[in-house]
Coordinates of C-alpha atoms and ligand atoms in Angstrom, one line a residue:
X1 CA 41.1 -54.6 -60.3
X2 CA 42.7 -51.7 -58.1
X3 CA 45.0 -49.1 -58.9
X4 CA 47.8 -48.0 -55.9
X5 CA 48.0 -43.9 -55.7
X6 CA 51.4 -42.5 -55.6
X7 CA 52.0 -38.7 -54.1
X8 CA 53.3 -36.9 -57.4
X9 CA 55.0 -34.1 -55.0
X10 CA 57.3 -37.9 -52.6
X11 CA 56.7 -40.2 -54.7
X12 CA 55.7 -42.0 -51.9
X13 CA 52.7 -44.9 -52.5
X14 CA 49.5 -44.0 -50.9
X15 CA 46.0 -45.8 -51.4
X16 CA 44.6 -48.3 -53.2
X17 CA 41.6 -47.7 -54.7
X18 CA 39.0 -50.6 -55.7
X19 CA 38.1 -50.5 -59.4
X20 CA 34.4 -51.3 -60.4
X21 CA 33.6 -54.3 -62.9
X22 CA 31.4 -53.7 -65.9
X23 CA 28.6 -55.4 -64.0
X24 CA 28.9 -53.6 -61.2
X25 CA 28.7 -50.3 -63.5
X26 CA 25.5 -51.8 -65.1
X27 CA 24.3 -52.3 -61.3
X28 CA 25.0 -48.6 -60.4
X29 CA 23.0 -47.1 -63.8
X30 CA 20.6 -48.8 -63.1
X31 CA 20.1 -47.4 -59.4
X32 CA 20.6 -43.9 -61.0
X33 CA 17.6 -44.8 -63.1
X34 CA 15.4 -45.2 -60.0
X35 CA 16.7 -42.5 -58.4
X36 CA 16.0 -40.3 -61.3
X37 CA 12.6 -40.7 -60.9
X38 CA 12.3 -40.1 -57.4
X39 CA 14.7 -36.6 -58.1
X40 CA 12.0 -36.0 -60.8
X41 CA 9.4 -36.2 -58.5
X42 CA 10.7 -33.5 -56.5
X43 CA 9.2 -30.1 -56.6
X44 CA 11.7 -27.6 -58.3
X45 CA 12.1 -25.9 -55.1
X46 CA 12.8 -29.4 -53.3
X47 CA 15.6 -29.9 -55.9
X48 CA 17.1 -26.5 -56.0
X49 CA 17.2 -26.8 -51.7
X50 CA 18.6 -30.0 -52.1
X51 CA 21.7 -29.1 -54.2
X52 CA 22.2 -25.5 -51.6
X53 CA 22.5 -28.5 -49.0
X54 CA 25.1 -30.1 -50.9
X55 CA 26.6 -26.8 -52.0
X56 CA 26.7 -26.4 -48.0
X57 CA 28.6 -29.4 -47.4
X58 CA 31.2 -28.8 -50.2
X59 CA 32.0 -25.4 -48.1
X60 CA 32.4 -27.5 -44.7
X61 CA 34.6 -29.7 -46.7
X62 CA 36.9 -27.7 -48.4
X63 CA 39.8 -27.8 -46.6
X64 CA 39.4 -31.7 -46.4
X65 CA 38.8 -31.5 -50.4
X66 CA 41.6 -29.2 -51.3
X67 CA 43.9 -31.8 -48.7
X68 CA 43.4 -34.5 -50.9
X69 CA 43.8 -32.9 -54.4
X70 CA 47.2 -32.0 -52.6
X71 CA 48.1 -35.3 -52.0
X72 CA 46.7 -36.8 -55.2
X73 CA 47.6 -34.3 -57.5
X74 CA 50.2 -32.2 -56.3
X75 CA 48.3 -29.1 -56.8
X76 CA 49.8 -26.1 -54.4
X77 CA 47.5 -25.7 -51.3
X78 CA 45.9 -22.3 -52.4
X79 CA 45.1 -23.4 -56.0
X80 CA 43.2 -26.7 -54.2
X81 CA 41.5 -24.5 -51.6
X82 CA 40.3 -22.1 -54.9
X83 CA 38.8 -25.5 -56.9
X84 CA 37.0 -26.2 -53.2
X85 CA 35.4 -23.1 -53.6
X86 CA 34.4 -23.2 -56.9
X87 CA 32.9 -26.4 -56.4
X88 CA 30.8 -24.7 -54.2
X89 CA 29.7 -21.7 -56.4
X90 CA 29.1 -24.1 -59.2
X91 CA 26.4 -25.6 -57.0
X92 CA 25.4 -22.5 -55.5
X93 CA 24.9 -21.2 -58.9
X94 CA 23.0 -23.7 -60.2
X95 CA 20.6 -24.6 -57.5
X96 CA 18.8 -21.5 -58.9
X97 CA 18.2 -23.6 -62.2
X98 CA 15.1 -25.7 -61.0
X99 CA 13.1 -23.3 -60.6
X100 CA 14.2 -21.3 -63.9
X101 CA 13.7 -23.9 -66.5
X102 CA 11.3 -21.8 -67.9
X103 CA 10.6 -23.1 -71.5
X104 CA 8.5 -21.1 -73.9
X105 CA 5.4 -20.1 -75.0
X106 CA 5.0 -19.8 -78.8
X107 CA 2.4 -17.9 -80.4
X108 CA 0.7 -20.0 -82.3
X109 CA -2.8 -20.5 -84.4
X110 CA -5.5 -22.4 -83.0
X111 CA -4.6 -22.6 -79.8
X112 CA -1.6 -22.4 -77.5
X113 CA 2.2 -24.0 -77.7
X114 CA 4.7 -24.4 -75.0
X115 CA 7.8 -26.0 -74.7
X116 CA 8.8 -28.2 -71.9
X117 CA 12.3 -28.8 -71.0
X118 CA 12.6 -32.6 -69.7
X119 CA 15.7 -34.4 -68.1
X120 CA 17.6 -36.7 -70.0
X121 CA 17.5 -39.3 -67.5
X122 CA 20.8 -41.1 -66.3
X123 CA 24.1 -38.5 -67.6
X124 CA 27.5 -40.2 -67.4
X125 CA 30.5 -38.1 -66.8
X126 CA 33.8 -38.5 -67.6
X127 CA 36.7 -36.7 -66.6
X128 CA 40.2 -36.1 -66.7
X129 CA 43.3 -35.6 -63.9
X130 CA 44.5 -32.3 -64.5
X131 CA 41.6 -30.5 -62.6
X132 CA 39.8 -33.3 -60.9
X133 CA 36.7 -31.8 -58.8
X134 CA 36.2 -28.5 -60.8
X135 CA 35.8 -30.4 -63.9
X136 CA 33.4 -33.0 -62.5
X137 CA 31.1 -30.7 -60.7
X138 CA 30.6 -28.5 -64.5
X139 CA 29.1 -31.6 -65.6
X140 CA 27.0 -32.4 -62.6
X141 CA 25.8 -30.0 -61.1
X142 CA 23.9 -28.5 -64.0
X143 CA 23.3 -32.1 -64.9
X144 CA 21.4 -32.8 -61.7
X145 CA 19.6 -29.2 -61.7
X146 CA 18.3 -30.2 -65.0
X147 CA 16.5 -33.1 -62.9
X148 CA 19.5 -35.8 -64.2
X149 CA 20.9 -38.6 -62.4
X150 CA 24.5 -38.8 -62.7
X151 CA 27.4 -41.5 -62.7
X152 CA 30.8 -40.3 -62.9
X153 CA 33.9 -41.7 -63.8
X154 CA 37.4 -40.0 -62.2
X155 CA 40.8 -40.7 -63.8
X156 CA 42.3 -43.7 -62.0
X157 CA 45.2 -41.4 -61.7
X158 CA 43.2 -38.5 -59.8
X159 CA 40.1 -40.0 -58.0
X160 CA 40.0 -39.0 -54.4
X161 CA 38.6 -35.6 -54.5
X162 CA 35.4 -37.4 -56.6
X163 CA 34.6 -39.9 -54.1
X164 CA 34.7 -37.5 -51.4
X165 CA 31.9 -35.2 -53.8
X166 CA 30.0 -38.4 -54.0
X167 CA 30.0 -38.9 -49.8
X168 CA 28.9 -34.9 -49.6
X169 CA 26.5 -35.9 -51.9
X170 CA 24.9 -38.8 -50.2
X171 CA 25.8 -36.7 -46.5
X172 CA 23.6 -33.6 -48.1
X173 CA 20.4 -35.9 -48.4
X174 CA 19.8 -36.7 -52.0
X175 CA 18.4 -39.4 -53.1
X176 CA 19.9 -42.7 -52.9
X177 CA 21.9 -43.4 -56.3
X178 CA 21.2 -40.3 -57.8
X179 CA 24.9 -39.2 -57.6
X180 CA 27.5 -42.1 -57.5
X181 CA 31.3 -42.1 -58.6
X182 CA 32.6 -45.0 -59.8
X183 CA 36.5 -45.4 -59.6
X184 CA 37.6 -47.6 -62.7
X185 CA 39.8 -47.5 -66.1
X186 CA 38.5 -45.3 -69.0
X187 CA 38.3 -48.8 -71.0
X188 CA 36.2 -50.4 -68.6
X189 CA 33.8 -48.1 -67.0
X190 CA 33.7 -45.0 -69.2
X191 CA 33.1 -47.6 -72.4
X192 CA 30.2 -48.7 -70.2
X193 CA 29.0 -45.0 -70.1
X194 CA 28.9 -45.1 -74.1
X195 CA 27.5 -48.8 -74.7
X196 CA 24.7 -49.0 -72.1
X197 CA 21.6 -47.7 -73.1
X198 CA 20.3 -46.0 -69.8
X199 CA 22.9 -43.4 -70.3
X200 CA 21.4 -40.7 -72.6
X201 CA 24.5 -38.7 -72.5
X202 CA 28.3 -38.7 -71.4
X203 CA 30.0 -35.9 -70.7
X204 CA 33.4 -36.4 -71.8
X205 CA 36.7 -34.0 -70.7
X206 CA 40.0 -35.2 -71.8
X207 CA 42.2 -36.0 -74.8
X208 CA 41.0 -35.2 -78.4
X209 CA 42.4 -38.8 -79.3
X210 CA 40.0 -40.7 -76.7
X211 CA 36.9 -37.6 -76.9
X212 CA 37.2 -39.1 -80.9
X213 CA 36.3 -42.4 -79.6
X214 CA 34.0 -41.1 -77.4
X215 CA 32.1 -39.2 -80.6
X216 CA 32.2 -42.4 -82.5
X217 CA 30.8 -45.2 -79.7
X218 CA 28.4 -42.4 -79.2
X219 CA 27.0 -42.3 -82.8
X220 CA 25.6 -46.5 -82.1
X221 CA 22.6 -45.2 -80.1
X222 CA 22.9 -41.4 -81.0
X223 CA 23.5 -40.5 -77.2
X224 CA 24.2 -36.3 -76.6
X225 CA 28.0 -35.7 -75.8
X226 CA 29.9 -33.4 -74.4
X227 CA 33.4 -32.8 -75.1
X228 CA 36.2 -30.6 -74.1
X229 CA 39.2 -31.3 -75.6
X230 CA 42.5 -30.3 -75.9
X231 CA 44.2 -27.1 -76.8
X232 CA 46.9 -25.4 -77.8
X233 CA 46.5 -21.2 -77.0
X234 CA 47.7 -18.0 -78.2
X235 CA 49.2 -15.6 -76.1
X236 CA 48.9 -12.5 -78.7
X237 CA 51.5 -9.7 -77.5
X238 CA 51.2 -7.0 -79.3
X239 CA 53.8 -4.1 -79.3
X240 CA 51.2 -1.1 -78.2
X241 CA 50.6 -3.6 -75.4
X242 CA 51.5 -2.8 -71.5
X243 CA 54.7 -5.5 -72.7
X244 CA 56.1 -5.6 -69.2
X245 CA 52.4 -6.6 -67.8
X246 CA 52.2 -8.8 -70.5
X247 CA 55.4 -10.7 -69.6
X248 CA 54.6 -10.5 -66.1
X249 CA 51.9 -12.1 -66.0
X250 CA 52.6 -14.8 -69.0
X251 CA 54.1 -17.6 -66.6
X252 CA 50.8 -18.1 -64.8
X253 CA 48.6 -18.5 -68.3
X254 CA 50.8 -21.6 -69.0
X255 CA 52.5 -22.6 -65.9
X256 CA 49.6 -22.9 -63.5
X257 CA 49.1 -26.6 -62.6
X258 CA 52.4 -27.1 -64.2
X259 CA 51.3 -26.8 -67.8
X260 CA 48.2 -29.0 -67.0
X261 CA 45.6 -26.6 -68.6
X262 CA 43.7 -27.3 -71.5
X263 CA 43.4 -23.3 -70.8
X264 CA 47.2 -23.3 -70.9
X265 CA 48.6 -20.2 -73.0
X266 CA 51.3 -22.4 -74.6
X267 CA 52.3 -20.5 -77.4
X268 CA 53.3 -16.7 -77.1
X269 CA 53.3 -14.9 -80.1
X270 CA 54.8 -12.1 -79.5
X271 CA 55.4 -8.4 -82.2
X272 CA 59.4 -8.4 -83.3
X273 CA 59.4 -5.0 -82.4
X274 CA 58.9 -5.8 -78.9
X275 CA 60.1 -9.3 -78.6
X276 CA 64.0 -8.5 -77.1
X277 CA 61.9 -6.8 -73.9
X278 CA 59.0 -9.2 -73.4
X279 CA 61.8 -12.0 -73.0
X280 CA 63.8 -10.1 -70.6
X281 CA 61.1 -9.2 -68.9
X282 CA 59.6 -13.0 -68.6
X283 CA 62.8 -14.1 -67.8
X284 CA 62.1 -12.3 -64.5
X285 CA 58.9 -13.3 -64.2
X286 CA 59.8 -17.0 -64.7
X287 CA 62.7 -17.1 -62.2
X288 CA 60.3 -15.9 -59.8
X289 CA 57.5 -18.4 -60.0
X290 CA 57.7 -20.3 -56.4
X291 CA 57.5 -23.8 -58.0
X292 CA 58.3 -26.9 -54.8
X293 CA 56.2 -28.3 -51.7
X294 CA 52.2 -27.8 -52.9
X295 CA 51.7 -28.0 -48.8
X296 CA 52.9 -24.7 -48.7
X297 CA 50.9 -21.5 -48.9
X298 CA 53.2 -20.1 -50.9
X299 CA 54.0 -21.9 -53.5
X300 CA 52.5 -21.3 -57.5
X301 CA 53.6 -24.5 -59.0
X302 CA 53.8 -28.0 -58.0
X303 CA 55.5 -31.1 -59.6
X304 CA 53.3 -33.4 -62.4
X305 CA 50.9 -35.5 -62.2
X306 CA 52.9 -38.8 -62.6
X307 CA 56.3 -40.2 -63.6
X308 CA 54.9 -41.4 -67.0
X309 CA 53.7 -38.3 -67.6
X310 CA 56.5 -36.5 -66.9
X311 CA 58.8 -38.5 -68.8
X312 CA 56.3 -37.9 -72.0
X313 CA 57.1 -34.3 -71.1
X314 CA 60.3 -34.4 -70.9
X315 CA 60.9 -35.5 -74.7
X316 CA 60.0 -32.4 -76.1
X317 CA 63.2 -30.8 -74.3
X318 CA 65.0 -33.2 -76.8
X319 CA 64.2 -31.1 -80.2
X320 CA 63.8 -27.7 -78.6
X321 CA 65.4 -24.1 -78.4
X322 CA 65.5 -23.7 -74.7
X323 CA 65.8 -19.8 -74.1
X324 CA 65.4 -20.1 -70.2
X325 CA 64.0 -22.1 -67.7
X326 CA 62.9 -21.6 -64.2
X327 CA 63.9 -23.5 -61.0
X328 CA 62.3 -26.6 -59.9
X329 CA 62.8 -29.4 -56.5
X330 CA 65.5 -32.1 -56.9
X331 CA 64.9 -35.4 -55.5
X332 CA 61.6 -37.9 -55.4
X333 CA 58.4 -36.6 -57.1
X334 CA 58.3 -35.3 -60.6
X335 CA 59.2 -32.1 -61.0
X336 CA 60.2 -30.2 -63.9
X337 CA 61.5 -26.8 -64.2
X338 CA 59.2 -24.0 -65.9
X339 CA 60.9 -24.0 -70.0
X340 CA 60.8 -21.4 -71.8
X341 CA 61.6 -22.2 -76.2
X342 CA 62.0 -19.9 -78.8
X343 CA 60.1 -21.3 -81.7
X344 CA 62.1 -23.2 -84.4
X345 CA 58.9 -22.3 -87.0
X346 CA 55.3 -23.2 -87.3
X347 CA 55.9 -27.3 -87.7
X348 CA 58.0 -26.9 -84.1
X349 CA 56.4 -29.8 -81.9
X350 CA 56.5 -27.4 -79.1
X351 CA 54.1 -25.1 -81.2
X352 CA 51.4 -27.8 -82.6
X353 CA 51.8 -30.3 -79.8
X354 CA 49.5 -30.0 -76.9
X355 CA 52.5 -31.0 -74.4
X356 CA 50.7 -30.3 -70.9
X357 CA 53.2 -29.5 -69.3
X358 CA 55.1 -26.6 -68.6
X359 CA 56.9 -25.3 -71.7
X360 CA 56.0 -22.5 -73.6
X361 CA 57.1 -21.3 -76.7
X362 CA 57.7 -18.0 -77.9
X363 CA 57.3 -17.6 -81.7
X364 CA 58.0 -13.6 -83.4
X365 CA 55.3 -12.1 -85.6
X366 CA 55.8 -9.2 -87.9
X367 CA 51.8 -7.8 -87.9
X368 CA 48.4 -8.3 -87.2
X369 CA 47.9 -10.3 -90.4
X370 CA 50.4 -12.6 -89.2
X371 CA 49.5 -13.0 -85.6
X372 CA 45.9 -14.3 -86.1
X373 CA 47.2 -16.7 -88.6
X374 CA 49.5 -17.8 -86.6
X375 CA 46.9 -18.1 -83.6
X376 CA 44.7 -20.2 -85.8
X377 CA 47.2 -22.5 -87.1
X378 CA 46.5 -25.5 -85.1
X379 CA 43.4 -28.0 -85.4
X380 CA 42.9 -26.5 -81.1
X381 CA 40.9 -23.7 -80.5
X382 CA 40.1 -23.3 -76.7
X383 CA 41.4 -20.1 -75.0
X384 CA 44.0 -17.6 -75.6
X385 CA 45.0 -14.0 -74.8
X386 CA 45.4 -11.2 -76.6
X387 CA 47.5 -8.3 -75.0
X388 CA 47.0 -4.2 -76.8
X389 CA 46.5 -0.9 -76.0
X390 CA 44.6 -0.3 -79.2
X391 CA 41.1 -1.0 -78.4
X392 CA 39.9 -1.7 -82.2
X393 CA 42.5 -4.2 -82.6
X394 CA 41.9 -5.7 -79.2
X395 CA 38.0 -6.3 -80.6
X396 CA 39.3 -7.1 -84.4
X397 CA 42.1 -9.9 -82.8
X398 CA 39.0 -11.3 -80.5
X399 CA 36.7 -11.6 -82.9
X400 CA 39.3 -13.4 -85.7
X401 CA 40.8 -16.0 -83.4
X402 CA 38.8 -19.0 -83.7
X403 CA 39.1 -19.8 -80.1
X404 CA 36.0 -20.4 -77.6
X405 CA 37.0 -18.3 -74.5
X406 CA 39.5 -15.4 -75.0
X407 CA 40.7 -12.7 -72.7
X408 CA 42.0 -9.1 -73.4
X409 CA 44.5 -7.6 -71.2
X410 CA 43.9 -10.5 -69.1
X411 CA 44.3 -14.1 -68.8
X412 CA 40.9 -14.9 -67.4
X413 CA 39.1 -17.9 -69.2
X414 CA 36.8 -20.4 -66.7
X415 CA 34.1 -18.8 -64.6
X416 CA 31.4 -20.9 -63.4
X417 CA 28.4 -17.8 -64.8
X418 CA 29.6 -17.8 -68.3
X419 CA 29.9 -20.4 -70.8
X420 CA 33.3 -22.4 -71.6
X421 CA 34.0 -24.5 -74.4
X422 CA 35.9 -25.5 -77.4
X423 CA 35.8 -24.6 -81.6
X424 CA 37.1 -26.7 -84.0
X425 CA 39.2 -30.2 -82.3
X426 CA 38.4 -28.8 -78.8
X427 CA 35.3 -29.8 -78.0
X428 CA 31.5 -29.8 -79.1
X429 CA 29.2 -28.0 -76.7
X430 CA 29.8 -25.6 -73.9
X431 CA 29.3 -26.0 -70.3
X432 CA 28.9 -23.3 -67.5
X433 CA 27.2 -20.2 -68.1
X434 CA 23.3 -19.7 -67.7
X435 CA 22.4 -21.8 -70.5
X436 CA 24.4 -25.0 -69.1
X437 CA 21.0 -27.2 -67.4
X438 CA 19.2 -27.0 -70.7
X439 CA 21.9 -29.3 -72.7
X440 CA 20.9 -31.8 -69.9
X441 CA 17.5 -31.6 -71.1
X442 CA 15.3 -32.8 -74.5
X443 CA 13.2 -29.8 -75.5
X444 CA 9.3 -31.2 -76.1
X445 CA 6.8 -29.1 -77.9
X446 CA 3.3 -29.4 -77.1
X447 CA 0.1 -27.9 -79.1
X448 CA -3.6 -27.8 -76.9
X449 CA -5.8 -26.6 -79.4
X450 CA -8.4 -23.9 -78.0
X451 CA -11.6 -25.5 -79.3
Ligands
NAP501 P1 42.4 -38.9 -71.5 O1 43.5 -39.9 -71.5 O2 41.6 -38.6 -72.7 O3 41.5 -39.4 -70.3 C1 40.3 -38.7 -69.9 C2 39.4 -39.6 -69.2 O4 38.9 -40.5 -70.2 C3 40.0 -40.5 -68.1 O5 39.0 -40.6 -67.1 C4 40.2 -41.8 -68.8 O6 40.2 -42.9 -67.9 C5 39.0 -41.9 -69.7 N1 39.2 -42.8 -70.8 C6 40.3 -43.2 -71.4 N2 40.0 -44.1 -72.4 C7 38.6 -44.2 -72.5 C8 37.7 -44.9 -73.3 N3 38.2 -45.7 -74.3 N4 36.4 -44.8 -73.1 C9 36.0 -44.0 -72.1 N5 36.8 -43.3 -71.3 C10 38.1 -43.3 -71.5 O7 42.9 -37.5 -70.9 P2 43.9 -37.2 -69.7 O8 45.2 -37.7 -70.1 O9 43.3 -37.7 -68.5 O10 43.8 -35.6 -69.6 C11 44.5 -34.7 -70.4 C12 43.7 -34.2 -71.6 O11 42.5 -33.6 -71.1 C13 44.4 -33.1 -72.3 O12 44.4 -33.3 -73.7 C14 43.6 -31.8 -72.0 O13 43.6 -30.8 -72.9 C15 42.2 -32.4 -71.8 N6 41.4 -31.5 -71.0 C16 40.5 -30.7 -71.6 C17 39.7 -29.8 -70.8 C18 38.6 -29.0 -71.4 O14 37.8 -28.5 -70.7 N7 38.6 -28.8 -72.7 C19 39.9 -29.7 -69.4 C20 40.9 -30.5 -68.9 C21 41.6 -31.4 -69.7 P3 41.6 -43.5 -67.2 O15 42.7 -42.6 -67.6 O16 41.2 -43.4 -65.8 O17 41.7 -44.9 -67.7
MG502 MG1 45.4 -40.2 -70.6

């Protein structure tokens, strides 16, 4: 089996990629095994000076990296050239971990008690189109500090960047097997992730339909997961909020990578009071957004990831309030304007559907009552925003919105030194952040008695 890439920004048909067989997925667990053990024999030091050699070649990759997530995924150049680079700091940052995995000592009677923190073993990761390489390298590059071998499965929509990790892997001197990407169909090889019993845990990012699936085939042999799932944000505007940095800034919470965010602010809940200005004010804002060619340095947005998916996209225009919309390419590729909805009411698709694309919708809220209920309406519960000058309410709002990474003032949400993850139909688990090598470890408590 192969699948044939197509440019999402020509349409034009690129290369085909080999998919792997079950057997040969069974054939490259069971080289991470062996590797693992040789990674485990490393000294901490070894492994932490092997993963700032591969963090090394990331950085003398990344303008070859951030070319092929162009050409693959249609991300604008400087957004590729920023996932690069934060490939790089993700290994940077966690080729300290080796030599910090400092279990405990527990005060005991009798004797002494300490805690070890030991490698799983063989981690499978499996991730999803929208952000190709960041994504991957939050799952193993903690994954390996933790002493892990890992096998990870691209989309077969998005899998260029990945392979090329794999090469900088093998070019940055670890050991054979202990980091391989395997090309494939979710079905095929990521179902071989969850049913062979090497893998001790699978790291799953991607739909909260297939991440239930994933939960379920995981329960046979009680393997750890991972998941980050969909979502479906808040943007809180508040009327004692800066409204006009608010609505500046709104198109690039939701349109960045054309909607495809599971960060994505989606919904913008914005105080009656204020809501005639925000939308005059983000109607500027969203006529400006450079949206065309992702070759060129200036553009923000770029077209979506595939036909199929853009046609799944455009359906929601069908039953929708379309206030504004912003300016998008004509001809081959699949582009799609920047949409802004006013919300038709709580049951709206384009407020409870996770669309992925880029449409927001605006919903009015009469107080603060109303906007967290409104926030939490929705099984999601990922990111979200929350715009006020009142600093109390800016804490109360942060604290009520059941949501795993929120931002005041700001629209920040994924950075590689503190954690990121999902509440309710999100995800389970976090990733990133200082804590992120021990969920890639078993904690094992010894007792030596002092007698
Ligand atoms: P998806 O359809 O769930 O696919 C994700 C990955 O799972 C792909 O590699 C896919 O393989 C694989 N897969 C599909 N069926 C599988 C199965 N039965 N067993 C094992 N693996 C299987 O998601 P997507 O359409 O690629 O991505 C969009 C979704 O990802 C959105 O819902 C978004 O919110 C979510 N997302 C979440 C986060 C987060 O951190 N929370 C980040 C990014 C994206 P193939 O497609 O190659 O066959
Ligand atoms: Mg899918």
């Amino acid at each position: 089996m192969s699948y044939t890439l197509i440019n999402p920004a020509t349409g034009e048909t690129m290369e085909t990629i080999d998919h792997v067989t079950v057997d040969e997925t069974d054939h490259a667990i069971e080289r991470a095994r062996v590797a693992q053990k040789e990674w485990a024999s490393f000294t901490p030091a070894e492994r932490g000076e092997a993963l700032r050699r591969f963090a090394r070649a990331v950085e003398n990759d990344v303008e070859t990296l951030a070319a092929l997530e162009v050409r693959n995924s249609g991300h604008p150049i400087s957004q590729a050239r920023w996932e690069a680079n934060h490939v790089r700091n993700v290994l940077d940052y966690y080729s300290a971990a080796p030599e910090r995995m400092l279990g405990k000592q527990i005060p005991v009677a009798g004797g002494i008690d300490i805690t070890f923190n030991d490698p799983l073993g063989v981690v499978g990761i499996i991730t999803p189109w929208n952000f190709p390489m960041t994504i991957a390298s939050w799952g193993f590059a903690p994954a390996l500090a933790a002493g892990n071998a890992v096998v990870l499965k691209p989309a077969e929509w998005t899998p260029l960047t990945s392979i090329r990790l794999g090469e900088l892997g093998v070019s940055a001197g670890l050991p054979d097997g202990l980091f391989q990407v395997l090309a494939g169909k979710g079905s095929v090889v990521g179902n071989r992730f969850i049913t062979n019993e090497t893998v001790r845990k699978v790291v799953f990012t991607g739909s909260t339909e297939v991440g239930k699936g994933i939960m379920r085939g995981a329960a046979d042999q009680i393997k750890r997961v991972t998941l980050e799932l969909g979502g479906k944000s808040a943007n809180i505007v508040f009327a004692d909020a800066d409204v006009d940095k608010a609505a500046a800034t709104a198109p690039y919470s939701v349109f960045e990578n054309a909607g495809q965010d599971c960060c994505a602010r989606s919904r913008i809940l914005v105080q009656k009071s204020v809501l005639d200005r925000f939308m005059e004010q983000l109607e500027v804002s969203v006529s400006k957004l450079v949206v065309g060619d992702p070759t060129n340095e200036a553009t923000e947005m770029g077209p979506l990831v595939h036909a199929s998916h853009q046609a799944g996209v455009e359906k929601y225009l069908e039953h929708a309030d379309v206030a504004f919309r912003g300016s998008a390419p004509s001809g081959p590729g699949n582009w799609f304007a920047p949409t802004v909805t006013m919300s038709r009411g709580v049951t709206d698709p384009c407020m409870t559907d996770e669309i992925f694309g880029p449409i927001v919708t605006v919903h009015a809220f009469d107080d603060e009552a109303d906007a967290i209920e409104i926030a939490n309406a929705t099984e999601f519960g990922l990111s979200g925003s929350i715009w006020t000058r009142d600093i109390g309410r800016g804490i109360r709002v942060s604290r009520a919105v059941e949501s795993g990474n929120l931002s005041v003032n700001s629209h920040s949400s994924v950075r590689y030194n503190t954690p990121f993850g999902g509440m309710k139909q999100s995800g389970l688990g976090r990733e990133l952040g200082p804590d992120a090598p021990l969920h890639f470890t078993e904690e094992k408590n010894v007792f030596i008695p002092a007698d």
